[in-house]
Short mmCIF file of C-alpha atoms and ligand atoms in Angstrom, two decimals:
data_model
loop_
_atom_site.label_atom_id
_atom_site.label_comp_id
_atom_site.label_asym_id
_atom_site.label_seq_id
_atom_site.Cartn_x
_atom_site.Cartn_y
_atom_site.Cartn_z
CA UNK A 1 20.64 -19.07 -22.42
CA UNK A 2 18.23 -16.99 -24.37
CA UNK A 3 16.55 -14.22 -22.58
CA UNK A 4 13.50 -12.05 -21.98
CA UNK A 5 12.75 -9.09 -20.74
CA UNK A 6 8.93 -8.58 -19.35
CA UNK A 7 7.30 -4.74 -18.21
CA UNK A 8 4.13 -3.37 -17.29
CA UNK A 9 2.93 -0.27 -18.35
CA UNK A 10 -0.21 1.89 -17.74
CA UNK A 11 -2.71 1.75 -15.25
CA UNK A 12 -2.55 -1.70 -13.23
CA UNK A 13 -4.70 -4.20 -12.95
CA UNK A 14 -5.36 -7.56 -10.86
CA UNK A 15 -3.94 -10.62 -12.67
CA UNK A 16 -0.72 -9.00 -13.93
CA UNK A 17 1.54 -10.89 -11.32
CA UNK A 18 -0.56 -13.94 -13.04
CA UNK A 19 0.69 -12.97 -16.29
CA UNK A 20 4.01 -12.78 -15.24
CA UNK A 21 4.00 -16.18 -13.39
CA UNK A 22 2.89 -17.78 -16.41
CA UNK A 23 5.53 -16.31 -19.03
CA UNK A 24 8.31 -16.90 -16.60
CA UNK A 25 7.15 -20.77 -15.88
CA UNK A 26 6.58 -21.65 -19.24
CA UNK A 27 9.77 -19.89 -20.79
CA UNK A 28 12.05 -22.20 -18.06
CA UNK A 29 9.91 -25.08 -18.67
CA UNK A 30 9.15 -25.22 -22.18
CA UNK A 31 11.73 -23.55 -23.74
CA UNK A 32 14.69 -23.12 -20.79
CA UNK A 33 14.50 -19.01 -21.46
CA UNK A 34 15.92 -16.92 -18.74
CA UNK A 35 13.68 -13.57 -17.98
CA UNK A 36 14.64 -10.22 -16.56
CA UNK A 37 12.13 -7.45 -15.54
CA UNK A 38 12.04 -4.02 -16.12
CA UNK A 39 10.70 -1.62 -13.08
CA UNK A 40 7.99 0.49 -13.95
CA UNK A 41 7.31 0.11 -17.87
CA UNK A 42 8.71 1.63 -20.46
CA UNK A 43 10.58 3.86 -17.48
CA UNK A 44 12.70 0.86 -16.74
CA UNK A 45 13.88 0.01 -20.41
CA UNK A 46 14.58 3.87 -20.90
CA UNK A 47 17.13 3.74 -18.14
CA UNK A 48 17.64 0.21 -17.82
CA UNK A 49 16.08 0.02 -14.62
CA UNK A 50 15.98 -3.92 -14.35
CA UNK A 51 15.47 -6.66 -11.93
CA UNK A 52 16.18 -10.55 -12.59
CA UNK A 53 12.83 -12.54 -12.69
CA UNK A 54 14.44 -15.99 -11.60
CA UNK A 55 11.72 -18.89 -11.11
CA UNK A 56 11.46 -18.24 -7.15
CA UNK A 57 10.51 -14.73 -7.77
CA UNK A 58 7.00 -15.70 -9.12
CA UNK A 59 6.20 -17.84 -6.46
CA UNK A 60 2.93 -17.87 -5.19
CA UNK A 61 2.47 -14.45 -6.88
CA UNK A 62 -0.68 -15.18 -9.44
CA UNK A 63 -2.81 -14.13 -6.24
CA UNK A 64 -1.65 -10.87 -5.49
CA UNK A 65 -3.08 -7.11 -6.70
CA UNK A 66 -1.10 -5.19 -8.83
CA UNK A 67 2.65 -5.79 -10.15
CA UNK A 68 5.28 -6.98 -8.62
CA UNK A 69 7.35 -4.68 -11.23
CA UNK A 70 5.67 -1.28 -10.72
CA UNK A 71 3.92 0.55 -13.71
CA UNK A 72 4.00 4.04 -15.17
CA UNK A 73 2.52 6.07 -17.76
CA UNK A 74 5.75 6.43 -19.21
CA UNK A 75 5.81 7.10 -22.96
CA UNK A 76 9.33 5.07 -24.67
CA UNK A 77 8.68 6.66 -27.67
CA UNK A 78 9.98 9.97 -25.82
CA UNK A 79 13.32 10.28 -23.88
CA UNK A 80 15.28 8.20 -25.82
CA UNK A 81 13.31 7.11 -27.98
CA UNK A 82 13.46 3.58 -30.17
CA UNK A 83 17.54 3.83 -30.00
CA UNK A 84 17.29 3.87 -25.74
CA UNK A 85 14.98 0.62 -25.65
CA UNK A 86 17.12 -1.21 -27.90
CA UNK A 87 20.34 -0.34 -26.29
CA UNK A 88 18.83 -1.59 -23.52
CA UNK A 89 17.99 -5.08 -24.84
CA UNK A 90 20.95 -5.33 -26.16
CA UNK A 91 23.03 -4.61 -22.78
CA UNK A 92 20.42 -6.97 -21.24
CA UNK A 93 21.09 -9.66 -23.82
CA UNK A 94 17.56 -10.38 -24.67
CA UNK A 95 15.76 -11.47 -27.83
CA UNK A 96 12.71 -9.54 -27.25
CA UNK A 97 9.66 -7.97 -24.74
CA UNK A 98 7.15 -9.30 -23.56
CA UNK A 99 5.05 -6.26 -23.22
CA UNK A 100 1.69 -6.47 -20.25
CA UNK A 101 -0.44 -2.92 -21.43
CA UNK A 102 -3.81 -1.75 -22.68
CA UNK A 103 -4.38 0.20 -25.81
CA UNK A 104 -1.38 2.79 -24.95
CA UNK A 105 1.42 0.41 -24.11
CA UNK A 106 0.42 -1.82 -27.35
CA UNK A 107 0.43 1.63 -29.58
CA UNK A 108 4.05 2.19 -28.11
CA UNK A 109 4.76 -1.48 -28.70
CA UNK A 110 3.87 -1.71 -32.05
CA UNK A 111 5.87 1.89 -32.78
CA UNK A 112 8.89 0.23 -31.70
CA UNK A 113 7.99 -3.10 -33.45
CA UNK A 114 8.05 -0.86 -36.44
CA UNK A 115 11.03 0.43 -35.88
CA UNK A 116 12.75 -3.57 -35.45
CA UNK A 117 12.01 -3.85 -31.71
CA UNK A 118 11.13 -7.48 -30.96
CA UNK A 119 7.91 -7.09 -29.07
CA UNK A 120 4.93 -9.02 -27.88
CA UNK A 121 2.03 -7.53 -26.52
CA UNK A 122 0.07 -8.68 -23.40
CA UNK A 123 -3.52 -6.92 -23.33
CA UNK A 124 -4.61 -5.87 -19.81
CA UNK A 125 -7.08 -3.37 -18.73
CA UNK A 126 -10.15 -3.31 -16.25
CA UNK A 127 -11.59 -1.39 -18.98
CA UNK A 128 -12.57 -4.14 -21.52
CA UNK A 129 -11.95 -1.88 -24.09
CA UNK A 130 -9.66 -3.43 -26.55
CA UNK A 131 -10.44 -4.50 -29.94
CA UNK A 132 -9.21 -7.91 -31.06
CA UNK A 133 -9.58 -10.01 -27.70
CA UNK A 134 -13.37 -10.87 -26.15
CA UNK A 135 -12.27 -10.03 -22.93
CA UNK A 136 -9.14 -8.16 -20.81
CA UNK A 137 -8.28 -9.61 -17.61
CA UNK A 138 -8.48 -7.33 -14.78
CA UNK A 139 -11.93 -6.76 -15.87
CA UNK A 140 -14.03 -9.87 -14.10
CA UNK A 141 -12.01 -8.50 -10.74
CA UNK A 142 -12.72 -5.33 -11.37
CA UNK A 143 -16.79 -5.91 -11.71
CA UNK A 144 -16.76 -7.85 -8.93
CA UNK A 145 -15.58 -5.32 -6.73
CA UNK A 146 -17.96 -2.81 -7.86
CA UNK A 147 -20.69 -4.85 -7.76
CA UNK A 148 -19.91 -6.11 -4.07
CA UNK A 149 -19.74 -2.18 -3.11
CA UNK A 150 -22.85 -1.35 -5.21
CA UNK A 151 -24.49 -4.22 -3.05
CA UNK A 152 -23.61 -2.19 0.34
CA UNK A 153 -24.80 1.07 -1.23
CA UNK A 154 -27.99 -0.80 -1.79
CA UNK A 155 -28.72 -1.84 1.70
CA UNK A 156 -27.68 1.65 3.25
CA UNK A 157 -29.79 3.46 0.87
CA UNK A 158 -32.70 1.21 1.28
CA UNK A 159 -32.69 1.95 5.04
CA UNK A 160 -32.66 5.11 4.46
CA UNK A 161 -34.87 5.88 1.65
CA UNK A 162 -32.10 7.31 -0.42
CA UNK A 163 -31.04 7.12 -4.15
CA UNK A 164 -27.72 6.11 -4.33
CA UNK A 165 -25.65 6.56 -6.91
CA UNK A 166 -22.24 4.83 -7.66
CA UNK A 167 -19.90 6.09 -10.46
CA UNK A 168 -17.18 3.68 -11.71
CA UNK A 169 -14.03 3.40 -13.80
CA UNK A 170 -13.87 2.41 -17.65
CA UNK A 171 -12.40 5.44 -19.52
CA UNK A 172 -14.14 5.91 -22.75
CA UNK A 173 -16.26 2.19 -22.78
CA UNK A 174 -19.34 1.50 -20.57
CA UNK A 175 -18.12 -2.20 -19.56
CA UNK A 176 -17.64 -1.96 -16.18
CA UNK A 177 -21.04 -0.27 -15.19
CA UNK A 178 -23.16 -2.29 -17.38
CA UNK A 179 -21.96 -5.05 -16.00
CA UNK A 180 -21.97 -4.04 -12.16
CA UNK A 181 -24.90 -2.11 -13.15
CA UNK A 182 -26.62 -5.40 -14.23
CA UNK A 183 -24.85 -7.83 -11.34
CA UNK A 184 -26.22 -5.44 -8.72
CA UNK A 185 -29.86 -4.87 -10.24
CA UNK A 186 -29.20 -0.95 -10.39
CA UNK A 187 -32.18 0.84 -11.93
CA UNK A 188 -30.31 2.47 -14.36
CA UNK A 189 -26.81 2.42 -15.88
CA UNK A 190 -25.18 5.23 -17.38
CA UNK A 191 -22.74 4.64 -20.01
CA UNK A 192 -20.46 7.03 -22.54
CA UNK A 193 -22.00 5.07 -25.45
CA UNK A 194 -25.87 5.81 -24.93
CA UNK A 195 -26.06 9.28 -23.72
CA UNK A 196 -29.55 9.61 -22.17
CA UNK A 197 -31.33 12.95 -20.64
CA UNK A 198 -31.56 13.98 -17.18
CA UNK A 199 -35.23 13.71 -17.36
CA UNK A 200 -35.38 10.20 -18.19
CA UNK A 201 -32.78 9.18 -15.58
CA UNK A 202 -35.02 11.27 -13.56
CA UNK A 203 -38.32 9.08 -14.61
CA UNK A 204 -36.06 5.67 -13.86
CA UNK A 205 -35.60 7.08 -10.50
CA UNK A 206 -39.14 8.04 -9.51
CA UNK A 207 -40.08 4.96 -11.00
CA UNK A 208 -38.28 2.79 -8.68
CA UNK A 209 -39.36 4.83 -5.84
CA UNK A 210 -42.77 4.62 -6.45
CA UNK A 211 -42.60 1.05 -6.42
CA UNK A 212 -41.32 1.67 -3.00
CA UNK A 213 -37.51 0.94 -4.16
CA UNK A 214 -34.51 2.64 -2.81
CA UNK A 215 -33.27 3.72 -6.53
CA UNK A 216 -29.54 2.63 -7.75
CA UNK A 217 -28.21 4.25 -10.54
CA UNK A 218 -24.65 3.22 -11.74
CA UNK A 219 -22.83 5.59 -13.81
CA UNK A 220 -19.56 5.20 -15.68
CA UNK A 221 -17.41 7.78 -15.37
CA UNK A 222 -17.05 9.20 -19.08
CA UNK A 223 -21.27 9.57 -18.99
CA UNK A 224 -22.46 12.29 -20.82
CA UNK A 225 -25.81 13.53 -20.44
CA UNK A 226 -27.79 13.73 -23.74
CA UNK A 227 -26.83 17.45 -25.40
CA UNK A 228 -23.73 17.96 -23.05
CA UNK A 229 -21.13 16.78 -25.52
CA UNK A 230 -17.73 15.85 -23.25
CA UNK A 231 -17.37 13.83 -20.61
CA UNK A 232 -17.02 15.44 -16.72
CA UNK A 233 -13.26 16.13 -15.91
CA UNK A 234 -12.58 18.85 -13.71
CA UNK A 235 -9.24 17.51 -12.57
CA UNK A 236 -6.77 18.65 -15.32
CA UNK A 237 -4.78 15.90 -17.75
CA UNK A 238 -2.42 12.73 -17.23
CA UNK A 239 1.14 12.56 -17.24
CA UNK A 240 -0.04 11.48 -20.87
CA UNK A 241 -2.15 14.85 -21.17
CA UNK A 242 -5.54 12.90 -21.20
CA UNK A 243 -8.36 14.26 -19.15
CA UNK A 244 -8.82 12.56 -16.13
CA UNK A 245 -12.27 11.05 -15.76
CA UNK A 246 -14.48 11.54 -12.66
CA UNK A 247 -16.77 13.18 -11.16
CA UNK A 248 -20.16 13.03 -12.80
CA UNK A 249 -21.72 11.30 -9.76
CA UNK A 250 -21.25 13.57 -7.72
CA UNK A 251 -22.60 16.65 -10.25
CA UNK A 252 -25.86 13.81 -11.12
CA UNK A 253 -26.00 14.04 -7.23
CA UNK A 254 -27.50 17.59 -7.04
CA UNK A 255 -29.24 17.69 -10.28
CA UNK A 256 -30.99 14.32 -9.11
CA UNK A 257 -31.62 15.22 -5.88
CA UNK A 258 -33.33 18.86 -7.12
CA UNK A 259 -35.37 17.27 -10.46
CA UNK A 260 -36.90 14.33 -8.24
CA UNK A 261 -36.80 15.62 -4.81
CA UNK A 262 -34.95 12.60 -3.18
CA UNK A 263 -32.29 12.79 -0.76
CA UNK A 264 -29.61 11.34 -3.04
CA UNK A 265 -26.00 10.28 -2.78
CA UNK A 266 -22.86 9.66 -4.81
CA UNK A 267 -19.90 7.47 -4.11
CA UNK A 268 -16.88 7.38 -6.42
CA UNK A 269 -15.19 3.78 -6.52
CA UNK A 270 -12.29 4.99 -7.96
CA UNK A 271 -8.96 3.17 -7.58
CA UNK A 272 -10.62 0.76 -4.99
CA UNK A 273 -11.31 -0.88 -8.39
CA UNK A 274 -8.11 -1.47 -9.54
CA UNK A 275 -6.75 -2.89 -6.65
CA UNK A 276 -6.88 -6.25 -4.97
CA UNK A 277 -6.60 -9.92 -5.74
CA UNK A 278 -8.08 -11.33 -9.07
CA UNK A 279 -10.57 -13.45 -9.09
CA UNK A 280 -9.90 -16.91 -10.28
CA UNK A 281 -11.55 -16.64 -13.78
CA UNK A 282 -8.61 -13.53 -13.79
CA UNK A 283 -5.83 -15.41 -12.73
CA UNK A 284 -6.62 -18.25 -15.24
CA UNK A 285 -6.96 -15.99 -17.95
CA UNK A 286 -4.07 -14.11 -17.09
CA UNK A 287 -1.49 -17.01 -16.69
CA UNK A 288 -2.76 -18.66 -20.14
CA UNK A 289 -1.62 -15.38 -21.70
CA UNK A 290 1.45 -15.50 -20.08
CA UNK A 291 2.81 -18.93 -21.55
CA UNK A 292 1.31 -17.86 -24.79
CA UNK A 293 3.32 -14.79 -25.06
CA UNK A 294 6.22 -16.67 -24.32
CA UNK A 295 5.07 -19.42 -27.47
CA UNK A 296 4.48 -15.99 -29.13
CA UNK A 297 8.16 -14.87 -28.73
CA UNK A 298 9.42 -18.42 -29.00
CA UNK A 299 7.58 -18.62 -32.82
CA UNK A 300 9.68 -15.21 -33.22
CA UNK A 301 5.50 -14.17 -33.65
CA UNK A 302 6.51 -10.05 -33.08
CA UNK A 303 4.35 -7.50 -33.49
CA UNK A 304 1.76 -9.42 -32.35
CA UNK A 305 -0.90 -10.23 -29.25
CA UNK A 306 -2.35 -12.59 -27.26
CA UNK A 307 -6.06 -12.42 -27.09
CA UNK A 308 -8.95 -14.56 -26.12
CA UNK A 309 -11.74 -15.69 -28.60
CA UNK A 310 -14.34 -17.26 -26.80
CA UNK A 311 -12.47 -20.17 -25.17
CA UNK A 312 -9.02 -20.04 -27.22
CA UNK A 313 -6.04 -18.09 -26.87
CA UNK A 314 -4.83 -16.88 -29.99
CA UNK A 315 -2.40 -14.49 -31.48
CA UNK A 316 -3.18 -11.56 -33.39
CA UNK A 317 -1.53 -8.51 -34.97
CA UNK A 318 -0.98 -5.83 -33.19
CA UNK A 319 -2.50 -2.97 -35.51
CA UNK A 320 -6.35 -5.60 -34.89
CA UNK A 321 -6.06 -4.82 -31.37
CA UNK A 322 -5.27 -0.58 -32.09
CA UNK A 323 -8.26 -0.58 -34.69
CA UNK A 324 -10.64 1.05 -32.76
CA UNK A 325 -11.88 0.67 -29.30
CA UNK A 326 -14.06 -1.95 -28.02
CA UNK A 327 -17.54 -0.47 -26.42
CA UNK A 328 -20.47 -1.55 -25.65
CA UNK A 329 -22.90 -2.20 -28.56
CA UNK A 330 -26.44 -0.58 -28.66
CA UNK A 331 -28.16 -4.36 -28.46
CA UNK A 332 -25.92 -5.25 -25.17
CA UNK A 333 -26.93 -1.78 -24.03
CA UNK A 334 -30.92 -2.15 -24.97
CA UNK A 335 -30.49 -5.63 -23.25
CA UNK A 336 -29.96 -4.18 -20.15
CA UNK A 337 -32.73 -1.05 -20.23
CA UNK A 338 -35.28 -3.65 -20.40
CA UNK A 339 -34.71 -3.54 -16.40
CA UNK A 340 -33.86 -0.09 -15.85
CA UNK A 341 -36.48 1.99 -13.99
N1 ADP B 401 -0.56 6.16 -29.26
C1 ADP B 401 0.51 6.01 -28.47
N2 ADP B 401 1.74 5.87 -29.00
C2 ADP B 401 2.82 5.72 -28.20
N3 ADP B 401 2.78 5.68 -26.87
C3 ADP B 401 1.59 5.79 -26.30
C4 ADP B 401 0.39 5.96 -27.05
N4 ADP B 401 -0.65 6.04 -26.20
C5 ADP B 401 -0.11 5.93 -24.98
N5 ADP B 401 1.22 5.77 -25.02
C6 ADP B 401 2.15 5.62 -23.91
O1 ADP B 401 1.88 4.43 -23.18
C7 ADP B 401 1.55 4.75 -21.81
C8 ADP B 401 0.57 3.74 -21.28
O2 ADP B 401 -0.68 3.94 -21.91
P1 ADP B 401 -2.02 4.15 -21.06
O3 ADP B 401 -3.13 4.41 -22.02
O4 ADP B 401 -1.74 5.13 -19.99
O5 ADP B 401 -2.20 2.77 -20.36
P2 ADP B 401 -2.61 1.41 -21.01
O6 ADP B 401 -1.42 0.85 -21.70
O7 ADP B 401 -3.03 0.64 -19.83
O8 ADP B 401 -3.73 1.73 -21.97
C9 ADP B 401 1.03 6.20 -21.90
O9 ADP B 401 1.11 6.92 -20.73
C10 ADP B 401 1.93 6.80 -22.96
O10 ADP B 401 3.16 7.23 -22.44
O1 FBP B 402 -4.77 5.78 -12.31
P1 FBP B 402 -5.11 7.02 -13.10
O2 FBP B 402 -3.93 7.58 -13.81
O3 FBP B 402 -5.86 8.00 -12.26
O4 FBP B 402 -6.07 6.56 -14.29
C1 FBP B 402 -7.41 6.26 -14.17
C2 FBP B 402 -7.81 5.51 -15.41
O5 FBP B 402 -7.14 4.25 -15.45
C3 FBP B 402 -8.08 3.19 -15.59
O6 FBP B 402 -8.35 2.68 -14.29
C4 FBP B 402 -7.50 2.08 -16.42
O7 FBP B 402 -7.08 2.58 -17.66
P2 FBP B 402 -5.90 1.94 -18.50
O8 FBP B 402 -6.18 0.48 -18.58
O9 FBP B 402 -5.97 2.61 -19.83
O10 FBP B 402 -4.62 2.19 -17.79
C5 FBP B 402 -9.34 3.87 -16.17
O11 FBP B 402 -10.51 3.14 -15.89
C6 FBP B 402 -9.30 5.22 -15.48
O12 FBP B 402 -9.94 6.21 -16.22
MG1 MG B 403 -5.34 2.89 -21.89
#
C-alpha cells in the first residue's frame, strides 16, 4: 500500500483537523493510500515521532480547534538536517509529506524539496499573509472571534463612556484587524502597513466621542505609529528568534488616554484567537485542500501548494507562495478609513 506521512508545523490554527480529515479520506478513497502522522511538525520527522492516521482516527474531527497531531516551531533544516527527514520516510515507507504550515513550514518544505524530499505544502495561517492563495484558512475563524469580542468591548465601553481599544494577532499583515476592525464598526483600525500618527488616531477618537460614541479602535499587533520605525515587542524572540509581537494596546492605552483625556482601555486577544472550532466557510476550505494535496502527491506534483483562487483550488509552486508576503493594499486600507473617526 503506498503511504503518507502528514505534520503540522507553526503556530495552529482552526481547520487543521479539517485538513487532515480530508487528505486522509480522499487518499483511502480515491487512491487506497495509507497515512501516518508525525507529532508535532518537523519535531516528529526529526526523531520519528509518529502515529498511524487510520480512517477512524479522523472521525468527526473537521470540527475541532487545533491539531490532533501537535505543532512546534521546530526548524528540520537543523538537528539533522535533510538526511534525518528522509531517513525517516524511508523507515516509515512513505512516498512523500503532506506538509499543513504558513510561510515558515513552506520555506522549510521547499529547502528539503530542493534537496529531493517529496513534499507538498498545505498553507494555513490566521494571518492571511501568504502570497499565492486569496485566502488561508484559519483566518475567517479567527475574525470571527475577534470581532464577537470586539462586539462585547463595545457594549462595556459604551456604558461606561470609555474608549476601548482591542489589539489583535496577524504578525507582519493588517488582515485580521481590518477585517474585525470593519465587522465590528471600530472607529479606527491600526495596521503595520499604514502607519498613522498619534494625533490623528487621537482626532478619530474625539471624533467619535463628540458624536456621543463610545470610541473603538482596533489595532494589529505589529502597528507602528508614524516616525517610530519597529513594531512593539518587549517580550524577547521565538524559539525561531523572531520578536514576539504584542503589546502596543496597552502602550496606545496611556498615550490615548493622556492626548484626549478619555478614560481608555486595552484588551489583548491574544491566543484566544487561535483557538476554537472553525467556522464552516473554514472547515470547507480546509478539507478541499486536504483531498487536493493528496491529488497533489498522487500527480507526484512536489514542490508545490494548494491554494485558493477565488472559487478554485489550484496548485502552485512553492517558491509563488515564499515571494513575498501578502498585506493589505493601500486601496483595501483607504476603503476602510472612509468610516474611521
Ligand atoms: N526560511 C525558513 N527556512 C527554513 N525553516 C524555516 C524558515 N522559516 C521558518 N522556518 C521553520 O519553520 C517553523 C515554522 O514556521 P513559523 O513561521 O513559526 O510558522 P508558520 O509555518 O505557521 O509560518 C519555524 O519555527 C522554523 O523552525
Ligand atoms: O504562539 P506564538 O509563538 O506566541 O506566536 C504568535 C504568532 O503566531 C500567530 O498567531 C500565527 O503565526 P503563524 O501562522 O506564522 O504561526 C501570529 O499571529 C502571532 O504573531
Ligand atoms: Mg509564519
Amino acid at each position: 500500500m503506498k503511504k503518507l506521512g502528514i505534520l503540522t508545523s507553526g503556530g495552529d490554527c482552526p481547520g487543521v483537523n479539517a485538513v487532515i480529515r480530508g487528505a486522509v479520506l480522499g487518499g483511502e478513497v480515491v487512491h487506497g493510500y495509507g497515512f501516518v502522522g508525525f507529532r508535532d511538525g518537523w519535531r516528529g520527522v526529526l526523531e520519528q515521532d509518529v502515529v498511524p492516521l487510520p480512517r477512524r482516527s479522523v472521525r468527526g474531527i473537521s470540527r475541532l480547534g487545533g491539531t490532533i497531531l501537535g505543532t512546534s516551531r521546530t526548524n528540520p533544516l537543523e538537528g539533522g538536517g535533510t538526511g534525518a527527514v528522509r531517513e525517516s520516510l524511508r523507515r516509515n515507507g512513505l512516498m512523500g509529506l503532506i506538509a499543513i504550515g504558513g510561510e515558515g513550514t513552506l520555506a522549510a518544505a521547499k529547502a528539503l524539496c530542493d534537496q529531493g524530499v517529496n513534499v507538498v505544502g498545505v498553507p494555513k495561517t490566521i494571518d492571511n499573509d501568504l502570497g499565492a492563495t486569496d485566502y488561508t484558512f484559519g483566518f475567517d475563524s479567527a475574525v470571527q472571534t475577534a470581532t464577537e469580542a470586539i462586539d462585547r468591548l463595545r457594549t462595556t465601553g459604551e456604558s461606561h463612556h470609555r474608549c476601548m481599544i482591542a489589539e489583535v494577532m496577524g504578525r507582519n499583515a493588517g488582515w485580521i484587524a481590518l477585517h474585525s476592525g470593519m465587522a465590528s464598526g471600530a472607529h479606527a483600525i491600526l495596521i503595520p502597513e499604514h502607519p498613522v500618527s498619534l494625533d490623528q488616531i487621537s482626532t478619530w477618537v474625539m471624533s467619535a466621542r463628540d458624536r456621543g460614541r463610545a470610541p473603538l479602535v482596533v489595532v494589529a499587533e505589529a502597528f507602528a505609529p508614524e516616525g517610530q520605525g519597529t513594531p512593539y515587542a518587549p517580550r524577547g524572540l521565538d524559539t525561531f528568534g523572531r520578536p514576539r509581537l504584542g503589546g502596543i494596546g496597552r502602550l496606545l492605552e496611556q498615550q490615548l488616554q493622556e492626548t484626549t483625556g478619555i478614560e481608555t482601555r486595552a484588551t489583548v486577544l491574544g491566543h484566544i484567537q487561535r483557538g476554537g472550532e472553525p467556522t464552516a466557510y473554514d472547515r470547507v476550505l480546509a478539507t478541499r485542500l486536504g483531498l487536493a494535496a493528496v491529488e497533489a502527491a498522487a500527480n507526484g506534483s512536489w514542490g508545490t501548494m494548494v491554494s485558493l483562487r477565488g472559487t478554485d483550488i489550484v496548485t502552485v509552486g512553492l517558491e509563488l507562495a515564499l515571494g513575498s508576503l501578502k498585506v493589505v493594499s493601500e486601496a483595501r486600507y483607504k476603503e476602510a478609513a472612509v468610516l474611521f473617526g
